[in-house]
CSV table of C-alpha atoms in Angstrom, one decimal:
chain,number,residue,atom,x,y,z
A,1,MET,CA,-137.0,-65.8,-19.5
A,2,ILE,CA,-133.6,-67.2,-19.6
A,3,ASP,CA,-130.6,-65.6,-21.1
A,4,ARG,CA,-129.2,-68.2,-23.7
A,5,SER,CA,-127.1,-65.5,-26.1
A,6,VAL,CA,-123.5,-65.8,-26.0
A,7,ARG,CA,-122.4,-63.9,-22.6
A,8,LEU,CA,-118.7,-64.2,-21.8
A,9,PHE,CA,-117.3,-62.7,-17.8
A,10,ALA,CA,-113.5,-62.3,-16.8
A,11,ASP,CA,-112.6,-65.2,-14.6
A,12,SER,CA,-110.7,-62.8,-12.2
A,13,ALA,CA,-110.3,-60.3,-8.7
A,14,ASP,CA,-107.5,-58.6,-10.0
A,15,ALA,CA,-109.4,-55.5,-10.5
A,16,ASP,CA,-106.8,-53.8,-12.9
A,17,ALA,CA,-107.2,-57.0,-15.0
A,18,VAL,CA,-111.1,-56.7,-15.3
A,19,ARG,CA,-111.2,-53.4,-15.2
A,20,PRO,CA,-110.5,-52.7,-19.3
A,21,LEU,CA,-112.7,-55.2,-20.0
A,22,LEU,CA,-115.7,-53.7,-18.2
A,23,GLU,CA,-115.0,-50.5,-19.2
A,24,GLY,CA,-114.8,-51.3,-23.4
A,25,SER,CA,-118.3,-53.5,-22.9
A,26,LEU,CA,-116.2,-56.3,-23.4
A,27,VAL,CA,-117.4,-59.0,-21.1
A,28,HIS,CA,-121.0,-59.7,-19.3
A,29,GLY,CA,-119.4,-60.0,-16.0
A,30,VAL,CA,-117.3,-61.4,-13.5
A,31,SER,CA,-116.4,-64.5,-11.6
A,32,THR,CA,-114.3,-64.9,-8.7
A,33,ASN,CA,-114.0,-67.5,-6.3
A,34,PRO,CA,-111.5,-67.3,-3.0
A,35,THR,CA,-108.8,-69.1,-5.3
A,36,LEU,CA,-108.7,-66.2,-7.4
A,37,LEU,CA,-108.8,-63.7,-4.7
A,38,GLU,CA,-106.0,-65.1,-2.6
A,39,ARG,CA,-103.5,-65.5,-6.3
A,40,ALA,CA,-104.8,-61.5,-6.5
A,41,GLY,CA,-103.1,-60.5,-3.1
A,42,ARG,CA,-107.0,-60.0,-1.8
A,43,THR,CA,-109.2,-61.9,0.5
A,44,THR,CA,-113.0,-63.0,1.1
A,45,ASP,CA,-113.2,-59.4,3.1
A,46,ASP,CA,-112.7,-57.8,-0.6
A,47,ILE,CA,-115.4,-58.9,-2.4
A,48,ALA,CA,-118.1,-56.1,-1.1
A,49,VAL,CA,-115.4,-53.4,-2.4
A,50,LEU,CA,-114.5,-55.5,-5.9
A,51,ALA,CA,-118.2,-56.1,-6.4
A,52,LYS,CA,-119.3,-52.2,-6.2
A,53,GLU,CA,-116.3,-51.7,-8.5
A,54,TRP,CA,-117.1,-53.9,-11.2
A,55,THR,CA,-121.3,-53.4,-11.1
A,56,ASP,CA,-120.3,-49.6,-11.2
A,57,LEU,CA,-118.4,-50.4,-14.5
A,58,GLY,CA,-121.7,-52.0,-15.8
A,59,ALA,CA,-121.3,-56.0,-15.0
A,60,ARG,CA,-124.3,-57.5,-15.1
A,61,GLU,CA,-123.5,-60.1,-13.0
A,62,VAL,CA,-121.0,-61.3,-10.7
A,63,PHE,CA,-120.2,-64.3,-9.0
A,64,ALA,CA,-118.9,-64.8,-5.9
A,65,GLN,CA,-118.6,-67.8,-4.5
A,66,SER,CA,-120.0,-68.7,-0.7
A,67,TRP,CA,-118.0,-71.2,1.8
A,68,GLY,CA,-117.9,-73.5,5.1
A,69,GLU,CA,-118.2,-76.9,6.1
A,70,SER,CA,-121.7,-76.8,7.6
A,71,GLU,CA,-125.0,-75.4,5.7
A,72,GLY,CA,-125.7,-73.1,8.2
A,73,ASP,CA,-122.5,-71.7,7.3
A,74,ILE,CA,-122.8,-71.9,3.4
A,75,GLU,CA,-125.9,-70.1,3.9
A,76,ARG,CA,-125.1,-67.5,5.8
A,77,ARG,CA,-122.0,-66.4,3.8
A,78,ALA,CA,-124.5,-67.1,0.2
A,79,HIS,CA,-126.8,-64.2,2.2
A,80,ARG,CA,-124.1,-61.8,2.8
A,81,ILE,CA,-122.7,-62.0,-0.9
A,82,LEU,CA,-126.6,-61.8,-2.3
A,83,GLU,CA,-127.7,-58.7,-0.2
A,84,LEU,CA,-124.6,-56.9,-1.9
A,85,ASP,CA,-126.7,-56.1,-5.0
A,86,ALA,CA,-129.2,-57.3,-7.0
A,87,ARG,CA,-126.5,-57.9,-9.7
A,88,MET,CA,-124.9,-60.7,-7.5
A,89,VAL,CA,-124.9,-64.5,-8.0
A,90,VAL,CA,-123.7,-66.8,-5.3
A,91,LYS,CA,-121.3,-69.6,-6.0
A,92,ILE,CA,-121.5,-72.9,-3.5
A,93,ALA,CA,-119.4,-75.6,-4.5
A,94,ALA,CA,-121.6,-78.9,-5.8
A,95,THR,CA,-121.5,-81.6,-2.6
A,96,ARG,CA,-124.3,-82.8,-0.2
A,97,ALA,CA,-124.6,-79.5,1.7
A,98,GLY,CA,-123.7,-77.3,-1.2
A,99,PHE,CA,-126.7,-78.9,-3.1
A,100,ALA,CA,-129.1,-78.3,0.2
A,101,VAL,CA,-127.8,-75.0,0.3
A,102,GLY,CA,-128.5,-74.1,-3.3
A,103,SER,CA,-131.5,-75.7,-3.3
A,104,ARG,CA,-133.0,-73.9,-0.6
A,105,LEU,CA,-131.9,-70.4,-1.8
A,106,ALA,CA,-132.9,-71.0,-5.6
A,107,ARG,CA,-136.6,-72.1,-4.1
A,108,ALA,CA,-136.8,-69.0,-3.1
A,109,GLY,CA,-135.9,-67.0,-5.7
A,110,HIS,CA,-131.7,-66.5,-5.8
A,111,PRO,CA,-129.8,-66.9,-8.4
A,112,VAL,CA,-127.5,-69.7,-7.5
A,113,LEU,CA,-124.3,-71.2,-9.2
A,114,LEU,CA,-123.6,-74.9,-8.5
A,115,THR,CA,-119.6,-75.0,-8.7
A,116,ALA,CA,-117.5,-77.5,-9.3
A,117,VAL,CA,-119.9,-79.9,-11.5
A,118,TYR,CA,-118.5,-83.2,-12.9
A,119,THR,CA,-120.6,-85.2,-14.2
A,120,PRO,CA,-124.0,-85.2,-16.3
A,121,GLY,CA,-126.2,-86.7,-13.0
A,122,GLN,CA,-124.9,-83.4,-11.0
A,123,ALA,CA,-126.3,-81.6,-13.8
A,124,LEU,CA,-129.4,-83.2,-13.4
A,125,ALA,CA,-129.7,-83.0,-10.1
A,126,ALA,CA,-129.5,-79.2,-10.3
A,127,ALA,CA,-131.6,-79.4,-12.7
A,128,SER,CA,-134.5,-80.6,-11.0
A,129,SER,CA,-133.7,-78.4,-7.8
A,130,GLY,CA,-133.9,-75.6,-10.0
A,131,ILE,CA,-130.2,-74.1,-10.0
A,132,ARG,CA,-129.5,-71.2,-11.8
A,133,TYR,CA,-126.3,-72.6,-13.4
A,134,ILE,CA,-123.7,-74.7,-13.0
A,135,ALA,CA,-119.8,-74.6,-13.8
A,136,PRO,CA,-117.8,-77.5,-14.5
A,137,TYR,CA,-114.3,-77.0,-15.0
A,138,LEU,CA,-113.1,-77.4,-18.5
A,139,GLY,CA,-109.5,-77.9,-18.2
A,140,ARG,CA,-109.4,-79.9,-14.8
A,141,MET,CA,-112.1,-82.4,-16.6
A,142,ARG,CA,-109.1,-82.6,-19.2
A,143,ASP,CA,-106.6,-82.9,-17.0
A,144,THR,CA,-107.8,-85.9,-14.8
A,145,GLY,CA,-109.7,-87.6,-17.8
A,146,LEU,CA,-113.1,-86.6,-16.3
A,147,GLY,CA,-114.3,-85.2,-20.1
A,148,ASP,CA,-114.5,-82.8,-22.2
A,149,ILE,CA,-116.1,-80.0,-24.4
A,150,GLU,CA,-119.0,-83.0,-25.1
A,151,THR,CA,-119.4,-84.0,-21.6
A,152,LEU,CA,-120.7,-79.9,-21.3
A,153,ALA,CA,-122.7,-80.5,-24.2
A,154,HIS,CA,-123.8,-83.4,-22.3
A,155,MET,CA,-124.8,-81.7,-19.3
A,156,GLN,CA,-126.9,-79.2,-20.7
A,157,SER,CA,-128.6,-81.3,-22.7
A,158,VAL,CA,-129.9,-83.2,-20.0
A,159,CYS,CA,-130.7,-79.8,-18.3
A,160,GLY,CA,-133.4,-79.9,-20.7
A,161,SER,CA,-135.6,-76.8,-21.0
A,162,SER,CA,-135.2,-76.4,-17.0
A,163,GLY,CA,-133.7,-73.2,-17.1
A,164,THR,CA,-130.4,-74.3,-15.7
A,165,GLU,CA,-127.4,-73.3,-17.5
A,166,VAL,CA,-123.8,-74.9,-18.0
A,167,PHE,CA,-121.6,-72.1,-17.2
A,168,ALA,CA,-118.0,-73.0,-18.4
A,169,ALA,CA,-115.1,-72.3,-16.5
A,170,SER,CA,-111.5,-73.4,-16.4
A,171,VAL,CA,-111.4,-72.1,-20.1
A,172,ARG,CA,-108.1,-71.7,-21.2
A,173,THR,CA,-107.9,-71.0,-24.8
A,174,PRO,CA,-110.1,-68.8,-26.8
A,175,ASP,CA,-110.5,-72.0,-29.2
A,176,ASP,CA,-112.0,-73.5,-26.2
A,177,ILE,CA,-114.2,-70.5,-26.2
A,178,VAL,CA,-115.2,-70.9,-30.0
A,179,GLN,CA,-115.5,-74.8,-29.6
A,180,LEU,CA,-117.7,-74.8,-26.3
A,181,VAL,CA,-120.0,-72.2,-28.5
A,182,ASP,CA,-120.7,-74.4,-31.1
A,183,ALA,CA,-121.7,-76.8,-28.9
A,184,GLY,CA,-124.6,-74.8,-27.2
A,185,ILE,CA,-122.6,-73.3,-24.3
A,186,THR,CA,-123.3,-69.9,-24.3
A,187,ALA,CA,-122.0,-68.6,-20.5
A,188,ILE,CA,-118.5,-69.0,-20.7
A,189,THR,CA,-115.6,-67.6,-17.8
A,190,ALA,CA,-111.9,-67.3,-18.6
A,191,ASN,CA,-109.1,-65.3,-17.8
A,192,PRO,CA,-108.8,-62.4,-19.2
A,193,THR,CA,-105.7,-62.7,-20.7
A,194,VAL,CA,-107.6,-65.4,-22.8
A,195,LEU,CA,-110.3,-62.7,-23.5
A,196,TRP,CA,-108.2,-60.6,-24.8
A,197,GLU,CA,-106.5,-63.3,-27.0
A,198,LEU,CA,-110.0,-64.0,-28.2
A,199,LEU,CA,-110.4,-60.6,-29.5
A,200,ALA,CA,-107.0,-60.3,-31.2
A,201,HIS,CA,-105.4,-61.9,-34.3
A,202,PRO,CA,-101.6,-60.6,-36.4
A,203,ALA,CA,-103.4,-60.1,-39.6
A,204,THR,CA,-106.0,-57.9,-38.0
A,205,GLU,CA,-102.7,-55.9,-36.3
A,206,ALA,CA,-101.0,-55.6,-39.8
A,207,SER,CA,-104.5,-54.5,-41.5
A,208,ALA,CA,-105.1,-51.4,-39.1
A,209,SER,CA,-101.6,-50.5,-39.1
A,210,ASP,CA,-102.2,-50.2,-43.2
A,211,PHE,CA,-105.2,-48.2,-42.4
A,212,ASN,CA,-103.2,-45.7,-40.3
A,213,ALA,CA,-100.7,-45.1,-42.4
A,214,ALA,CA,-103.1,-44.9,-46.0
A,215,GLY,CA,-104.7,-42.4,-43.6
A,216,SER,CA,-101.9,-40.2,-42.5
A,217,ILE,CA,-101.0,-39.4,-46.2
A,218,VAL,CA,-102.1,-36.0,-46.8
């Protein structure tokens, strides 16, 4: 059965930034890619080490990206990722080669996320192929005028009851997260900073300070 509960993921390759979110059971899992690895001073050779740390800390899904110019290269690296742990989901760019590899893996029962999905047509093709997740980049879509939250909701709508789920990425603010859930998108990945901002409010901190002050009176 497909889980459509709200699930937040840390979008990062920074182990120090991800660790407290997992230790506090504040996220469902972690999503990373070669760009995030590079920003964190890591390489694709570190995927296995990071995946083990995150699953040991309780991540229920870890997303890591395969890559390559040919279907063979993409598929070979995808299998390496999937073999790391039963909780791994392989990310593959939604190119022609990526669709082919993703469809084969999905038919074999493997969890696949097609990333860099920008149109409802791509979403429909992924649903037809049995792909588990599709990842549109909300921030990039806005930057380039390719769509907004309603476009992601349309993608989820055309996937129907197929089991394919929109996995919203490039989510830049806590308000974006709330609006996505309002629109029916329940799998969302965001930078750890954005996730911490989602939890915080100055009024909450002020109330907590008042409670602490009152509790210290003897």
